[in-house]
PDB file of N, CA, C and O in Angstrom:
ATOM      1  N   MET A 834       1.535  -8.781 -10.326  1.00 72.00           N
ATOM      2  CA  MET A 834       2.248  -9.463  -9.348  1.00 72.00           C
ATOM      3  C   MET A 834       2.421 -11.173  -9.730  1.00 72.00           C
ATOM      4  O   MET A 834       2.855 -11.769  -9.284  1.00 72.00           O
ATOM      5  N   LEU A 835       1.866 -11.276 -11.033  1.00 85.00           N
ATOM      6  CA  LEU A 835       2.074 -12.599 -12.088  1.00 85.00           C
ATOM      7  C   LEU A 835       3.586 -12.592 -11.796  1.00 85.00           C
ATOM      8  O   LEU A 835       4.020 -13.830 -11.779  1.00 85.00           O
ATOM      9  N   MET A 836       4.334 -11.487 -12.374  1.00 90.00           N
ATOM     10  CA  MET A 836       5.756 -12.013 -12.499  1.00 90.00           C
ATOM     11  C   MET A 836       6.535 -12.188 -10.972  1.00 90.00           C
ATOM     12  O   MET A 836       7.312 -12.939 -11.143  1.00 90.00           O
ATOM     13  N   GLY A 837       5.997 -11.836 -10.057  1.00 89.00           N
ATOM     14  CA  GLY A 837       6.680 -11.951  -8.810  1.00 89.00           C
ATOM     15  C   GLY A 837       6.042 -13.368  -8.330  1.00 89.00           C
ATOM     16  O   GLY A 837       7.179 -14.003  -7.340  1.00 89.00           O
ATOM     17  N   ASN A 838       5.345 -14.078  -8.457  1.00 91.00           N
ATOM     18  CA  ASN A 838       4.827 -15.231  -8.328  1.00 91.00           C
ATOM     19  C   ASN A 838       5.668 -16.001  -8.997  1.00 91.00           C
ATOM     20  O   ASN A 838       6.145 -17.368  -8.648  1.00 91.00           O
ATOM     21  N   VAL A 839       6.084 -15.811  -9.997  1.00 93.00           N
ATOM     22  CA  VAL A 839       7.062 -16.694 -11.147  1.00 93.00           C
ATOM     23  C   VAL A 839       8.481 -16.479 -10.558  1.00 93.00           C
ATOM     24  O   VAL A 839       9.040 -17.648 -10.302  1.00 93.00           O
ATOM     25  N   ALA A 840       8.898 -15.647 -10.098  1.00 91.00           N
ATOM     26  CA  ALA A 840      10.262 -15.395  -9.733  1.00 91.00           C
ATOM     27  C   ALA A 840      10.340 -15.990  -7.947  1.00 91.00           C
ATOM     28  O   ALA A 840      11.123 -16.774  -7.901  1.00 91.00           O
ATOM     29  N   ASN A 841       9.450 -15.968  -7.388  1.00 91.00           N
ATOM     30  CA  ASN A 841       9.342 -16.847  -5.912  1.00 91.00           C
ATOM     31  C   ASN A 841       9.082 -18.002  -6.374  1.00 91.00           C
ATOM     32  O   ASN A 841       9.998 -18.591  -5.786  1.00 91.00           O
ATOM     33  N   LYS A 842       8.559 -18.420  -7.349  1.00 93.00           N
ATOM     34  CA  LYS A 842       8.512 -19.931  -7.419  1.00 93.00           C
ATOM     35  C   LYS A 842      10.095 -20.331  -7.899  1.00 93.00           C
ATOM     36  O   LYS A 842      10.576 -21.324  -7.554  1.00 93.00           O
ATOM     37  N   LEU A 843      10.409 -19.830  -8.966  1.00 91.00           N
ATOM     38  CA  LEU A 843      11.955 -19.922  -9.533  1.00 91.00           C
ATOM     39  C   LEU A 843      12.931 -20.013  -7.940  1.00 91.00           C
ATOM     40  O   LEU A 843      13.728 -20.992  -8.180  1.00 91.00           O
ATOM     41  N   LEU A 844      13.079 -19.079  -7.254  1.00 90.00           N
ATOM     42  CA  LEU A 844      14.021 -18.623  -6.382  1.00 90.00           C
ATOM     43  C   LEU A 844      13.815 -19.714  -5.087  1.00 90.00           C
ATOM     44  O   LEU A 844      14.802 -19.907  -4.486  1.00 90.00           O
ATOM     45  N   THR A 845      12.347 -19.726  -4.911  1.00 90.00           N
ATOM     46  CA  THR A 845      12.281 -20.907  -3.675  1.00 90.00           C
ATOM     47  C   THR A 845      12.164 -22.444  -3.924  1.00 90.00           C
ATOM     48  O   THR A 845      12.321 -23.264  -3.184  1.00 90.00           O
ATOM     49  N   GLY A 846      12.148 -22.592  -5.445  1.00 90.00           N
ATOM     50  CA  GLY A 846      12.560 -23.928  -5.769  1.00 90.00           C
ATOM     51  C   GLY A 846      13.634 -24.858  -5.420  1.00 90.00           C
ATOM     52  O   GLY A 846      14.603 -24.438  -4.977  1.00 90.00           O
ATOM     53  N   PRO A 847      13.587 -26.065  -6.137  1.00 90.00           N
ATOM     54  CA  PRO A 847      14.794 -27.050  -5.748  1.00 90.00           C
ATOM     55  C   PRO A 847      15.998 -26.366  -6.423  1.00 90.00           C
ATOM     56  O   PRO A 847      17.183 -26.848  -5.809  1.00 90.00           O
ATOM     57  N   ARG A 848      15.846 -25.439  -7.231  1.00 86.00           N
ATOM     58  CA  ARG A 848      17.367 -25.306  -7.891  1.00 86.00           C
ATOM     59  C   ARG A 848      17.988 -24.236  -7.035  1.00 86.00           C
ATOM     60  O   ARG A 848      18.987 -24.527  -6.785  1.00 86.00           O
ATOM     61  N   TYR A 849      17.018 -23.443  -6.741  1.00 84.00           N
ATOM     62  CA  TYR A 849      17.908 -22.006  -5.696  1.00 84.00           C
ATOM     63  C   TYR A 849      17.902 -22.535  -4.272  1.00 84.00           C
ATOM     64  O   TYR A 849      18.470 -22.023  -3.414  1.00 84.00           O
ATOM     65  N   LYS A 850      17.028 -22.961  -3.791  1.00 87.00           N
ATOM     66  CA  LYS A 850      16.260 -23.253  -2.312  1.00 87.00           C
ATOM     67  C   LYS A 850      16.370 -22.100  -1.477  1.00 87.00           C
ATOM     68  O   LYS A 850      16.743 -21.993  -0.588  1.00 87.00           O
ATOM     69  N   LEU A 851      15.948 -20.929  -1.936  1.00 91.00           N
ATOM     70  CA  LEU A 851      15.928 -19.590  -1.334  1.00 91.00           C
ATOM     71  C   LEU A 851      15.000 -19.450  -0.205  1.00 91.00           C
ATOM     72  O   LEU A 851      14.185 -19.871  -0.437  1.00 91.00           O
ATOM     73  N   SER A 852      15.691 -18.689   0.890  1.00 91.00           N
ATOM     74  CA  SER A 852      14.322 -18.401   1.859  1.00 91.00           C
ATOM     75  C   SER A 852      13.500 -16.855   1.773  1.00 91.00           C
ATOM     76  O   SER A 852      14.595 -16.038   1.918  1.00 91.00           O
ATOM     77  N   ARG A 853      12.722 -16.580   1.722  1.00 92.00           N
ATOM     78  CA  ARG A 853      12.292 -15.592   1.682  1.00 92.00           C
ATOM     79  C   ARG A 853      12.127 -14.747   2.816  1.00 92.00           C
ATOM     80  O   ARG A 853      12.099 -15.616   3.920  1.00 92.00           O
ATOM     81  N   VAL A 854      12.318 -13.533   3.036  1.00 93.00           N
ATOM     82  CA  VAL A 854      12.504 -12.736   4.352  1.00 93.00           C
ATOM     83  C   VAL A 854      11.319 -11.534   4.275  1.00 93.00           C
ATOM     84  O   VAL A 854      11.078 -10.722   3.216  1.00 93.00           O
ATOM     85  N   GLY A 855      10.482 -11.655   5.038  1.00 91.00           N
ATOM     86  CA  GLY A 855       9.205 -10.521   5.211  1.00 91.00           C
ATOM     87  C   GLY A 855       8.124 -11.260   4.328  1.00 91.00           C
ATOM     88  O   GLY A 855       8.128 -12.143   3.586  1.00 91.00           O
ATOM     89  N   THR A 856       7.100  -9.978   4.143  1.00 90.00           N
ATOM     90  CA  THR A 856       6.650 -10.389   3.314  1.00 90.00           C
ATOM     91  C   THR A 856       6.624  -9.298   1.713  1.00 90.00           C
ATOM     92  O   THR A 856       7.476  -8.338   1.903  1.00 90.00           O
ATOM     93  N   PRO A 857       5.718  -9.913   0.802  1.00 89.00           N
ATOM     94  CA  PRO A 857       5.976  -9.028  -0.467  1.00 89.00           C
ATOM     95  C   PRO A 857       5.604  -7.741  -0.373  1.00 89.00           C
ATOM     96  O   PRO A 857       4.554  -6.991   0.485  1.00 89.00           O
ATOM     97  N   SER A 858       5.885  -6.712  -0.935  1.00 90.00           N
ATOM     98  CA  SER A 858       5.950  -4.879  -0.588  1.00 90.00           C
ATOM     99  C   SER A 858       5.489  -4.654  -2.148  1.00 90.00           C
ATOM    100  O   SER A 858       5.972  -4.903  -3.160  1.00 90.00           O
ATOM    101  N   ILE A 859       4.099  -4.086  -2.207  1.00 90.00           N
ATOM    102  CA  ILE A 859       3.540  -3.519  -3.012  1.00 90.00           C
ATOM    103  C   ILE A 859       3.621  -2.048  -3.113  1.00 90.00           C
ATOM    104  O   ILE A 859       2.397  -1.558  -2.242  1.00 90.00           O
ATOM    105  N   VAL A 860       4.139  -1.388  -4.054  1.00 90.00           N
ATOM    106  CA  VAL A 860       4.279  -0.241  -3.962  1.00 90.00           C
ATOM    107  C   VAL A 860       4.115   0.337  -5.376  1.00 90.00           C
ATOM    108  O   VAL A 860       4.699   0.171  -6.441  1.00 90.00           O
ATOM    109  N   PRO A 861       3.194   1.834  -5.470  1.00 91.00           N
ATOM    110  CA  PRO A 861       3.238   2.047  -6.984  1.00 91.00           C
ATOM    111  C   PRO A 861       4.410   3.136  -6.923  1.00 91.00           C
ATOM    112  O   PRO A 861       5.115   3.746  -6.162  1.00 91.00           O
ATOM    113  N   ILE A 862       5.166   3.041  -8.329  1.00 91.00           N
ATOM    114  CA  ILE A 862       6.024   3.453  -8.682  1.00 91.00           C
ATOM    115  C   ILE A 862       5.778   5.154  -8.604  1.00 91.00           C
ATOM    116  O   ILE A 862       4.735   5.740  -9.347  1.00 91.00           O
ATOM    117  N   VAL A 863       6.422   6.219  -7.904  1.00 91.00           N
ATOM    118  CA  VAL A 863       6.283   7.783  -8.098  1.00 91.00           C
ATOM    119  C   VAL A 863       6.041   8.462  -9.350  1.00 91.00           C
ATOM    120  O   VAL A 863       5.108   9.262  -9.436  1.00 91.00           O
ATOM    121  N   ALA A 864       6.865   8.194 -10.442  1.00 93.00           N
ATOM    122  CA  ALA A 864       6.906   8.560 -11.557  1.00 93.00           C
ATOM    123  C   ALA A 864       5.503   8.564 -12.175  1.00 93.00           C
ATOM    124  O   ALA A 864       5.111   9.134 -13.232  1.00 93.00           O
ATOM    125  N   ASP A 865       5.157   7.120 -11.759  1.00 91.00           N
ATOM    126  CA  ASP A 865       3.864   6.544 -13.061  1.00 91.00           C
ATOM    127  C   ASP A 865       3.085   5.927 -12.011  1.00 91.00           C
ATOM    128  O   ASP A 865       3.241   4.939 -11.756  1.00 91.00           O
ATOM    129  N   LYS A 866       1.759   6.381 -11.837  1.00 85.00           N
ATOM    130  CA  LYS A 866       1.168   5.423 -10.717  1.00 85.00           C
ATOM    131  C   LYS A 866       0.242   4.753 -11.011  1.00 85.00           C
ATOM    132  O   LYS A 866      -0.411   3.780 -10.528  1.00 85.00           O
ATOM    133  N   ASP A 867      -0.021   4.127 -12.506  1.00 90.00           N
ATOM    134  CA  ASP A 867       0.015   3.151 -12.901  1.00 90.00           C
ATOM    135  C   ASP A 867       0.778   1.857 -13.183  1.00 90.00           C
ATOM    136  O   ASP A 867       0.271   0.638 -13.527  1.00 90.00           O
ATOM    137  N   VAL A 868       1.780   2.054 -12.757  1.00 90.00           N
ATOM    138  CA  VAL A 868       2.832   0.955 -12.594  1.00 90.00           C
ATOM    139  C   VAL A 868       2.893   0.698 -11.312  1.00 90.00           C
ATOM    140  O   VAL A 868       3.349   1.293 -10.406  1.00 90.00           O
ATOM    141  N   ILE A 869       2.970  -0.806 -10.533  1.00 89.00           N
ATOM    142  CA  ILE A 869       3.229  -1.246  -9.753  1.00 89.00           C
ATOM    143  C   ILE A 869       4.446  -1.618  -9.290  1.00 89.00           C
ATOM    144  O   ILE A 869       4.988  -2.747 -10.317  1.00 89.00           O
ATOM    145  N   ARG A 870       5.080  -1.831  -8.333  1.00 90.00           N
ATOM    146  CA  ARG A 870       6.295  -2.482  -7.961  1.00 90.00           C
ATOM    147  C   ARG A 870       6.326  -3.429  -6.990  1.00 90.00           C
ATOM    148  O   ARG A 870       5.703  -3.042  -5.861  1.00 90.00           O
ATOM    149  N   TYR A 871       6.688  -4.639  -7.178  1.00 90.00           N
ATOM    150  CA  TYR A 871       6.499  -5.643  -6.120  1.00 90.00           C
ATOM    151  C   TYR A 871       7.510  -6.415  -6.046  1.00 90.00           C
ATOM    152  O   TYR A 871       8.284  -6.508  -6.615  1.00 90.00           O
ATOM    153  N   ILE A 872       8.123  -6.098  -4.601  1.00 92.00           N
ATOM    154  CA  ILE A 872       9.311  -6.262  -4.028  1.00 92.00           C
ATOM    155  C   ILE A 872       9.476  -7.428  -3.093  1.00 92.00           C
ATOM    156  O   ILE A 872       8.613  -7.722  -2.210  1.00 92.00           O
ATOM    157  N   LEU A 873      10.271  -8.483  -3.327  1.00 92.00           N
ATOM    158  CA  LEU A 873      10.679 -10.004  -2.752  1.00 92.00           C
ATOM    159  C   LEU A 873      11.838  -9.650  -2.230  1.00 92.00           C
ATOM    160  O   LEU A 873      12.967  -9.277  -2.990  1.00 92.00           O
ATOM    161  N   ARG A 874      11.973 -10.198  -0.939  1.00 93.00           N
ATOM    162  CA  ARG A 874      13.407 -10.302  -0.496  1.00 93.00           C
ATOM    163  C   ARG A 874      13.835 -11.488   0.067  1.00 93.00           C
ATOM    164  O   ARG A 874      12.869 -12.336   0.594  1.00 93.00           O
ATOM    165  N   TYR A 875      15.269 -11.781  -0.285  1.00 92.00           N
ATOM    166  CA  TYR A 875      15.658 -13.363   0.322  1.00 92.00           C
ATOM    167  C   TYR A 875      16.680 -13.474   0.764  1.00 92.00           C
ATOM    168  O   TYR A 875      17.375 -12.457   1.058  1.00 92.00           O
ATOM    169  N   SER A 876      16.992 -14.391   1.595  1.00 91.00           N
ATOM    170  CA  SER A 876      17.952 -14.218   2.510  1.00 91.00           C
ATOM    171  C   SER A 876      19.279 -14.742   1.566  1.00 91.00           C
ATOM    172  O   SER A 876      18.913 -16.150   1.119  1.00 91.00           O
ATOM    173  N   CYS A 877      20.309 -14.365   0.920  1.00 89.00           N
ATOM    174  CA  CYS A 877      20.816 -15.292   0.102  1.00 89.00           C
ATOM    175  C   CYS A 877      22.533 -14.368  -0.058  1.00 89.00           C
ATOM    176  O   CYS A 877      22.697 -13.255   0.435  1.00 89.00           O
ATOM    177  N   SER A 878      23.707 -14.760  -0.615  1.00 89.00           N
ATOM    178  CA  SER A 878      24.645 -14.325  -1.277  1.00 89.00           C
ATOM    179  C   SER A 878      24.779 -14.013  -2.565  1.00 89.00           C
ATOM    180  O   SER A 878      24.489 -14.942  -3.236  1.00 89.00           O
ATOM    181  N   ILE A 879      24.923 -12.912  -3.308  1.00 89.00           N
ATOM    182  CA  ILE A 879      25.211 -12.674  -4.482  1.00 89.00           C
ATOM    183  C   ILE A 879      26.731 -12.729  -5.243  1.00 89.00           C
ATOM    184  O   ILE A 879      27.241 -11.924  -4.633  1.00 89.00           O
ATOM    185  N   ASP A 880      27.171 -13.509  -5.678  1.00 90.00           N
ATOM    186  CA  ASP A 880      28.823 -13.266  -6.395  1.00 90.00           C
ATOM    187  C   ASP A 880      28.489 -12.705  -7.916  1.00 90.00           C
ATOM    188  O   ASP A 880      28.673 -13.204  -9.278  1.00 90.00           O
ATOM    189  N   LEU A 881      28.660 -11.013  -7.427  1.00 93.00           N
ATOM    190  CA  LEU A 881      28.709 -10.561  -8.941  1.00 93.00           C
ATOM    191  C   LEU A 881      29.889 -10.846 -10.281  1.00 93.00           C
ATOM    192  O   LEU A 881      29.932 -10.625 -10.987  1.00 93.00           O
ATOM    193  N   ASP A 882      31.085 -11.399  -9.611  1.00 95.00           N
ATOM    194  CA  ASP A 882      32.223 -11.594 -10.630  1.00 95.00           C
ATOM    195  C   ASP A 882      31.559 -12.769 -11.013  1.00 95.00           C
ATOM    196  O   ASP A 882      31.770 -12.938 -12.064  1.00 95.00           O
ATOM    197  N   LYS A 883      31.112 -13.967 -10.529  1.00 94.00           N
ATOM    198  CA  LYS A 883      30.910 -15.086 -11.307  1.00 94.00           C
ATOM    199  C   LYS A 883      29.083 -14.933 -11.541  1.00 94.00           C
ATOM    200  O   LYS A 883      28.591 -15.962 -11.958  1.00 94.00           O
ATOM    201  N   ASN A 884      28.418 -14.177 -11.473  1.00 90.00           N
ATOM    202  CA  ASN A 884      26.982 -14.019 -11.675  1.00 90.00           C
ATOM    203  C   ASN A 884      25.953 -15.177 -10.934  1.00 90.00           C
ATOM    204  O   ASN A 884      25.489 -16.063 -11.511  1.00 90.00           O
ATOM    205  N   THR A 885      26.233 -15.339  -9.465  1.00 89.00           N
ATOM    206  CA  THR A 885      25.720 -16.750  -8.812  1.00 89.00           C
ATOM    207  C   THR A 885      25.456 -16.011  -7.630  1.00 89.00           C
ATOM    208  O   THR A 885      25.686 -15.474  -6.988  1.00 89.00           O
ATOM    209  N   ILE A 886      24.216 -17.058  -7.250  1.00 87.00           N
ATOM    210  CA  ILE A 886      23.322 -16.745  -6.089  1.00 87.00           C
ATOM    211  C   ILE A 886      23.342 -17.759  -5.545  1.00 87.00           C
ATOM    212  O   ILE A 886      23.222 -18.809  -5.819  1.00 87.00           O
ATOM    213  N   HIS A 887      23.887 -17.641  -4.126  1.00 84.00           N
ATOM    214  CA  HIS A 887      23.911 -18.877  -3.067  1.00 84.00           C
ATOM    215  C   HIS A 887      23.381 -18.419  -1.816  1.00 84.00           C
ATOM    216  O   HIS A 887      22.805 -17.628  -1.509  1.00 84.00           O
ATOM    217  N   SER A 888      22.535 -19.465  -1.296  1.00 83.00           N
ATOM    218  CA  SER A 888      21.608 -19.528  -0.289  1.00 83.00           C
ATOM    219  C   SER A 888      22.587 -19.111   0.824  1.00 83.00           C
ATOM    220  O   SER A 888      23.726 -20.177   0.877  1.00 83.00           O
ATOM    221  N   ARG A 889      22.092 -18.722   1.725  1.00 76.00           N
ATOM    222  CA  ARG A 889      22.875 -18.711   3.204  1.00 76.00           C
ATOM    223  C   ARG A 889      22.582 -20.445   4.002  1.00 76.00           C
ATOM    224  O   ARG A 889      21.209 -20.669   4.018  1.00 76.00           O
ATOM    225  N   SER A 890      23.542 -20.551   4.806  1.00 67.00           N
ATOM    226  CA  SER A 890      23.568 -21.893   5.360  1.00 67.00           C
ATOM    227  C   SER A 890      23.325 -21.625   6.961  1.00 67.00           C
ATOM    228  O   SER A 890      23.999 -20.525   7.604  1.00 67.00           O
TER     229      SER A 890
END
């Protein structure tokens, strides 16, 4: 969850200004129960050709 907090602060900060959708989801990986997946969802557009994230207006 530490990396999830770091990613969230970066994406919701002054540089990207994305807004989160829903609450974080914490799910163990099926293949390895010792590994936890922390899922964050954001309202944004991604331009894969330019590797750019845009906040939706």
